[in-house]
Coordinates of C-alpha atoms and ligand atoms in Angstrom, one line a residue:
M1 CA 2.4 71.4 113.5
R2 CA 1.1 68.6 115.9
S3 CA 3.4 68.5 119.2
G4 CA 4.3 65.1 118.2
G5 CA 6.1 66.3 115.0
K6 CA 7.6 69.0 117.1
G7 CA 9.1 66.5 119.5
T8 CA 10.7 64.3 116.8
L9 CA 12.0 67.7 115.1
R10 CA 13.7 68.8 118.3
K11 CA 15.5 65.3 118.5
R12 CA 16.7 65.4 115.2
V13 CA 18.1 68.7 115.7
L14 CA 19.9 67.7 119.0
W15 CA 20.8 64.5 117.2
V16 CA 22.5 66.6 114.3
M17 CA 24.0 69.4 116.8
G18 CA 25.7 66.3 118.8
L19 CA 26.9 64.8 115.7
V20 CA 28.5 68.0 114.4
A21 CA 30.0 68.3 118.0
L22 CA 31.5 65.1 118.0
A23 CA 33.0 65.5 114.3
L24 CA 34.7 68.9 115.7
V25 CA 36.1 66.8 118.5
V26 CA 37.4 64.1 116.5
A27 CA 38.8 66.6 114.0
A28 CA 40.7 68.1 116.5
C29 CA 42.6 64.7 117.5
A30 CA 46.0 64.4 115.7
P31 CA 48.4 62.5 117.8
H32 CA 51.4 63.3 115.5
A33 CA 50.3 66.9 114.4
S34 CA 53.1 68.9 113.0
Q35 CA 51.9 72.1 113.7
D36 CA 51.4 72.3 117.3
T37 CA 51.5 75.4 119.4
L38 CA 51.0 73.2 122.4
K39 CA 54.3 71.2 121.8
P40 CA 56.7 74.0 121.5
Q41 CA 60.1 72.9 120.3
G42 CA 62.1 76.1 121.0
P43 CA 62.6 78.8 123.9
Y44 CA 60.3 81.5 121.9
A45 CA 57.4 79.0 121.3
R46 CA 57.5 77.6 124.8
E47 CA 57.4 81.2 126.0
I48 CA 54.0 81.5 124.2
K49 CA 52.8 78.3 125.7
S50 CA 53.6 79.2 129.2
L51 CA 51.5 82.2 128.8
F52 CA 48.6 80.5 127.0
I53 CA 48.2 77.9 129.6
P54 CA 47.6 80.0 132.6
V55 CA 45.3 82.6 130.5
L56 CA 43.3 79.5 129.2
W57 CA 42.5 78.5 132.9
V58 CA 41.6 82.1 133.9
A59 CA 39.3 82.1 130.8
A60 CA 37.9 78.6 131.5
A61 CA 37.0 79.6 135.0
V62 CA 35.2 83.0 133.9
F63 CA 33.5 80.8 131.1
L64 CA 32.2 78.4 133.8
I65 CA 31.1 81.2 136.2
V66 CA 29.3 83.2 133.8
E67 CA 27.8 80.5 131.8
G68 CA 26.9 78.5 134.8
G69 CA 25.0 81.3 136.0
I70 CA 22.9 81.7 132.9
V71 CA 22.1 78.3 132.7
W72 CA 21.3 77.9 136.3
I73 CA 18.8 81.2 136.2
I74 CA 17.1 79.5 132.8
V75 CA 16.6 76.3 134.7
K76 CA 15.4 78.1 138.0
Y77 CA 13.0 80.5 136.4
R78 CA 11.7 78.4 133.5
H79 CA 7.9 78.4 132.8
R80 CA 6.0 75.6 134.7
K81 CA 3.0 74.2 134.2
G82 CA 0.4 75.8 136.3
R83 CA 2.7 78.4 137.6
D84 CA 1.8 81.9 135.6
R85 CA 3.2 84.3 138.5
M86 CA 6.3 86.2 137.2
P87 CA 9.4 85.7 139.6
A88 CA 10.2 89.2 141.3
Q89 CA 11.3 92.0 138.9
T90 CA 14.4 94.2 140.2
H91 CA 15.6 97.2 138.6
G92 CA 19.0 98.5 139.5
N93 CA 21.1 97.2 142.1
T94 CA 24.2 99.4 142.9
R95 CA 26.4 96.9 144.8
L96 CA 26.0 93.9 142.3
E97 CA 26.8 96.4 139.5
I98 CA 29.9 97.9 140.9
G99 CA 30.7 94.2 141.7
W100 CA 30.6 92.8 138.3
T101 CA 32.3 96.0 136.8
I102 CA 35.4 95.6 139.2
A103 CA 35.8 91.8 139.1
P104 CA 36.5 91.5 135.3
A105 CA 38.7 94.6 135.6
L106 CA 40.5 93.0 138.3
V107 CA 40.7 89.6 136.3
L108 CA 41.8 91.5 133.1
A109 CA 44.8 93.4 135.4
V110 CA 46.1 90.0 136.6
V111 CA 46.2 88.7 133.3
M112 CA 47.8 91.6 131.7
V113 CA 50.8 91.3 133.9
P114 CA 52.2 87.9 132.5
T115 CA 50.7 89.1 129.1
V116 CA 52.7 92.3 128.6
A117 CA 55.9 90.7 130.1
T118 CA 55.8 88.2 127.2
I119 CA 55.1 90.6 124.6
W120 CA 58.1 92.8 125.9
D121 CA 60.2 89.5 126.0
L122 CA 59.3 88.4 122.3
A123 CA 59.5 91.8 120.8
S124 CA 63.0 92.7 122.4
K125 CA 66.1 92.6 120.1
P126 CA 68.0 89.3 119.1
P127 CA 71.1 88.1 120.8
S128 CA 74.2 89.5 118.8
N129 CA 75.0 86.0 117.4
A130 CA 71.7 85.5 115.9
I131 CA 71.0 84.6 112.0
N132 CA 68.9 87.3 110.2
V133 CA 66.7 86.0 107.6
T134 CA 64.4 88.0 105.4
V135 CA 61.0 86.1 104.8
T136 CA 58.9 87.3 102.3
G137 CA 55.5 85.9 101.5
R138 CA 54.9 85.3 97.5
Q139 CA 51.6 84.0 95.7
W140 CA 52.1 81.2 97.2
W141 CA 55.6 80.2 98.5
W142 CA 58.0 81.7 100.9
K143 CA 61.3 83.2 99.9
F144 CA 63.9 83.4 102.6
E145 CA 66.9 85.6 102.1
Y146 CA 69.8 85.3 104.5
T147 CA 71.1 88.9 105.1
D148 CA 74.0 88.4 106.9
P149 CA 77.5 89.6 105.9
D150 CA 78.9 86.0 106.3
M151 CA 76.3 84.4 103.9
K152 CA 77.4 86.1 100.9
T153 CA 77.6 83.8 97.7
A154 CA 80.5 83.5 95.3
A155 CA 78.1 85.2 92.7
G156 CA 78.0 88.2 94.9
G157 CA 74.6 88.1 96.1
Q158 CA 73.1 86.4 99.6
I159 CA 72.0 82.8 100.1
V160 CA 68.5 82.6 99.0
T161 CA 65.9 79.6 99.2
A162 CA 62.2 79.0 98.8
N163 CA 59.8 77.3 100.7
E164 CA 62.3 75.4 103.1
M165 CA 64.3 77.1 105.5
V166 CA 67.3 75.9 107.0
I167 CA 68.6 77.0 110.5
P168 CA 70.9 75.4 113.2
T169 CA 69.6 74.4 116.7
G170 CA 70.2 76.3 119.8
R171 CA 70.9 79.5 118.0
T172 CA 68.2 82.6 117.8
V173 CA 67.0 83.3 114.2
Y174 CA 65.7 86.8 113.7
L175 CA 63.5 86.9 111.1
T176 CA 62.1 90.1 109.1
V177 CA 58.8 89.2 107.9
T178 CA 57.4 91.0 104.7
A179 CA 55.4 90.3 101.5
D180 CA 55.7 91.0 97.9
S181 CA 55.2 94.7 97.6
D182 CA 55.4 95.2 93.8
P183 CA 51.7 95.3 92.6
G184 CA 51.5 94.4 88.9
A185 CA 55.0 93.0 88.9
H186 CA 55.5 89.5 87.6
T187 CA 51.8 89.1 86.5
T188 CA 51.7 86.7 83.6
D189 CA 48.0 86.0 83.5
G190 CA 46.3 89.8 83.4
L191 CA 45.4 89.4 87.0
P192 CA 46.2 92.0 89.5
G193 CA 49.6 92.0 91.0
F194 CA 51.2 89.8 94.1
A195 CA 51.1 92.6 96.7
V196 CA 48.9 90.7 99.4
I197 CA 49.2 90.2 102.9
H198 CA 50.4 86.7 104.2
S199 CA 50.9 85.5 107.7
F200 CA 54.3 83.3 108.5
W201 CA 53.5 80.8 111.2
V202 CA 55.5 77.7 112.3
P203 CA 53.8 76.8 115.6
E204 CA 56.4 74.6 117.4
L205 CA 59.3 77.4 117.0
A206 CA 57.7 80.9 116.9
G207 CA 54.7 82.9 117.1
K208 CA 52.7 83.9 114.0
Q209 CA 53.7 87.2 112.3
D210 CA 51.9 89.0 109.5
A211 CA 53.5 89.4 106.2
I212 CA 52.5 92.8 104.8
P213 CA 53.7 94.4 101.5
T214 CA 56.3 97.4 102.1
R215 CA 56.3 96.4 105.7
E216 CA 58.9 94.7 108.1
N217 CA 57.7 92.8 111.0
H218 CA 60.1 90.8 113.2
I219 CA 59.7 87.7 115.0
L220 CA 62.4 85.7 117.0
M221 CA 62.8 82.0 116.5
Q222 CA 64.9 79.0 117.7
A223 CA 64.9 75.3 117.5
D224 CA 66.2 73.0 120.4
H225 CA 66.6 69.9 118.2
P226 CA 67.3 68.9 114.6
G227 CA 64.3 68.2 112.7
I228 CA 61.6 69.3 110.1
Y229 CA 58.9 71.7 111.5
H230 CA 56.0 72.5 109.2
G231 CA 54.2 75.6 109.2
Q232 CA 51.4 77.3 107.0
C233 CA 50.4 80.9 105.5
A234 CA 48.0 81.9 108.3
E235 CA 46.4 84.8 106.3
F236 CA 44.1 84.6 103.4
C237 CA 46.2 85.6 100.3
G238 CA 44.0 84.3 97.4
L239 CA 43.4 81.0 95.5
S240 CA 46.2 78.7 97.2
H241 CA 46.4 80.2 100.3
G242 CA 45.5 76.9 101.9
I243 CA 48.1 75.2 100.5
M244 CA 50.9 77.8 101.0
R245 CA 53.1 75.6 103.2
V246 CA 56.4 76.0 104.4
Q247 CA 59.0 74.0 106.4
V248 CA 61.9 74.5 108.6
R249 CA 64.7 72.2 108.8
A250 CA 66.8 72.6 111.9
V251 CA 70.1 71.1 111.6
T252 CA 73.1 70.9 114.0
P253 CA 75.5 73.9 114.0
Q254 CA 78.1 71.6 111.9
E255 CA 75.4 70.6 109.6
F256 CA 74.4 74.1 109.1
D257 CA 77.8 75.3 108.3
A258 CA 78.2 72.7 105.5
W259 CA 74.8 73.8 104.2
V260 CA 75.9 77.4 104.1
A261 CA 79.2 76.6 102.6
N262 CA 77.4 74.6 99.9
Q263 CA 74.5 77.5 99.4
K264 CA 77.3 80.1 98.6
L265 CA 78.6 78.0 95.6
D266 CA 77.3 78.6 92.2
A267 CA 75.1 76.0 90.6
L268 CA 76.8 72.7 89.3
T269 CA 77.2 72.6 85.6
P270 CA 76.1 69.4 84.3
Q271 CA 78.6 67.3 82.1
P272 CA 78.2 67.8 78.6
G273 CA 76.3 65.3 76.7
T274 CA 74.5 64.5 79.6
L275 CA 70.5 64.7 80.0
A276 CA 71.0 67.3 82.5
A277 CA 73.1 69.3 80.2
T278 CA 70.1 69.3 77.4
G279 CA 67.9 70.5 80.4
M280 CA 70.2 73.4 81.2
Q281 CA 70.3 74.2 77.6
D282 CA 66.2 74.3 77.7
F283 CA 66.4 76.4 80.8
T284 CA 68.5 79.0 79.7
G285 CA 66.8 79.2 76.0
G286 CA 63.5 79.1 77.1
Q287 CA 61.1 80.6 79.4
C288 CA 62.6 79.4 82.6
I289 CA 65.2 82.1 82.6
V290 CA 62.7 85.0 82.5
C291 CA 61.5 84.3 86.1
H292 CA 64.0 82.1 87.9
A293 CA 67.7 83.0 89.1
I294 CA 70.7 80.0 88.8
A295 CA 74.0 81.5 90.4
G296 CA 76.6 81.2 87.9
I297 CA 74.4 81.4 84.9
P298 CA 74.8 84.9 83.1
N299 CA 71.4 86.5 82.7
A300 CA 69.7 83.9 85.2
T301 CA 69.0 86.7 88.0
A302 CA 65.4 87.1 87.8
D303 CA 63.6 87.3 91.1
A304 CA 59.7 86.5 90.1
G305 CA 59.8 82.7 90.8
P306 CA 61.8 80.8 93.3
N307 CA 65.7 81.0 93.1
L308 CA 66.6 77.4 91.9
T309 CA 70.7 77.7 92.2
H310 CA 70.4 74.8 94.8
F311 CA 67.1 73.0 93.9
A312 CA 67.8 69.5 94.6
S313 CA 69.3 70.5 98.2
R314 CA 65.8 71.4 99.4
G315 CA 63.1 69.3 101.0
C316 CA 59.9 70.5 99.2
F317 CA 58.9 73.0 96.5
A318 CA 55.7 74.3 95.2
G319 CA 54.2 75.7 98.3
C320 CA 55.9 72.6 100.0
L321 CA 53.5 70.3 98.2
L322 CA 55.9 68.6 96.2
D323 CA 59.1 66.5 97.1
N324 CA 62.4 68.0 95.3
Q325 CA 64.1 64.7 95.2
N326 CA 61.0 63.1 93.5
A327 CA 61.4 63.0 89.5
D328 CA 57.6 62.4 89.4
D329 CA 56.8 65.5 91.6
I330 CA 58.9 67.6 89.4
R331 CA 57.3 66.3 86.2
R332 CA 53.7 66.9 87.8
W333 CA 54.7 70.6 88.2
L334 CA 56.4 71.1 84.9
E335 CA 53.5 69.5 83.0
D336 CA 51.0 71.9 84.6
P337 CA 52.0 74.3 87.4
A338 CA 48.1 75.3 88.0
A339 CA 46.9 71.4 88.5
V340 CA 49.0 71.3 91.3
K341 CA 48.8 74.8 92.9
P342 CA 45.6 76.6 91.8
G343 CA 46.2 80.0 90.2
A344 CA 50.0 79.2 90.2
K345 CA 51.6 82.4 88.7
M346 CA 54.0 79.7 86.8
P347 CA 52.3 79.5 83.4
N348 CA 51.9 76.0 81.8
Y349 CA 54.4 76.2 78.9
H350 CA 53.0 72.9 77.1
L351 CA 56.6 71.4 77.2
S352 CA 57.1 68.2 75.3
P353 CA 57.9 65.2 77.3
E354 CA 61.4 65.2 76.3
Q355 CA 62.0 69.1 77.4
I356 CA 60.3 67.8 81.0
D357 CA 62.7 64.8 81.0
A358 CA 65.8 67.1 80.7
L359 CA 64.7 69.9 83.1
V360 CA 64.1 67.0 85.6
A361 CA 67.6 65.7 85.2
Y362 CA 68.9 69.2 85.1
L363 CA 66.9 70.3 88.5
M364 CA 67.6 67.3 90.2
S365 CA 71.5 67.9 89.5
L366 CA 71.3 71.1 91.1
K367 CA 72.5 70.0 94.5
Ligands
CUA401 CU1 49.7 83.3 102.0 CU2 47.7 82.7 102.9

């Protein structure tokens, strides 16, 4: 290749690299990002940030010193025209070698002090007034079970929700994080079971925790202010991993008490003769009841899919892709679940438009 060609090629490569770098920088910009570790909205998330920032500066200083040294040496000893002489070659320098062994050890020792303190803090037992919730990663949605004795429902179980977790502000929530552990269970499509690892992460409220079948990990969570806090599965878990979202709705303690009182009730039964009543018949007489629980309906106790007792009280479903208050969203899901969430375990039952209208009316009545 001619030298001119080489020059243009190098220029082009530099251009492409520059554009890629710019694209990455621009992709990192989001003024209203809702999953931002650097904007903690509770004490536990804040603790993580106050460790992250100083460690980042230490790491940045190490990076600049090491990379700066490399660049400086590359430039200083680069090949120059007319100078064929090799620079002086050294082998072995005890003082230097001891120095660059001790220096990193000292840096790590300094960084270790706040790191270990934070780990101990975040791994400590929760305060006695904490709310206990078991979070289970399923393919591809999150199940929340409120396990405290005062969270028992009229039907005799515990309060269970899906996709959206409701918590009171200013109070610690102690999460027990696990994953579906029954390999082969609930499979409707002949694929291997649901026992895969997920990772639960709502960056503004808490750290990240692995959800592992048959194991129980713990994490502390708390929100300062009411609001919706978004999160996402952070461990590859199959086809719809990328859209396995979750939201935490933090409400005032009074609103939380009202929410709990409502969640304890059996599902509402629609007025006879209404479209919703037809939907309830379709639900209990069809396939829905095989996988979904609705408190108050005999035999509707299955745990394969989300508990739908208070479906219409939630903010999102289908891995938090769709809105429970939106009839079109529910219709879209019932028409073809896998079109919304690839690999969805809920089969397409090829429901008729009439059945779908009735089921939508019924689901939207489950406040
Ligand atoms: Cu669940 Cu990734």
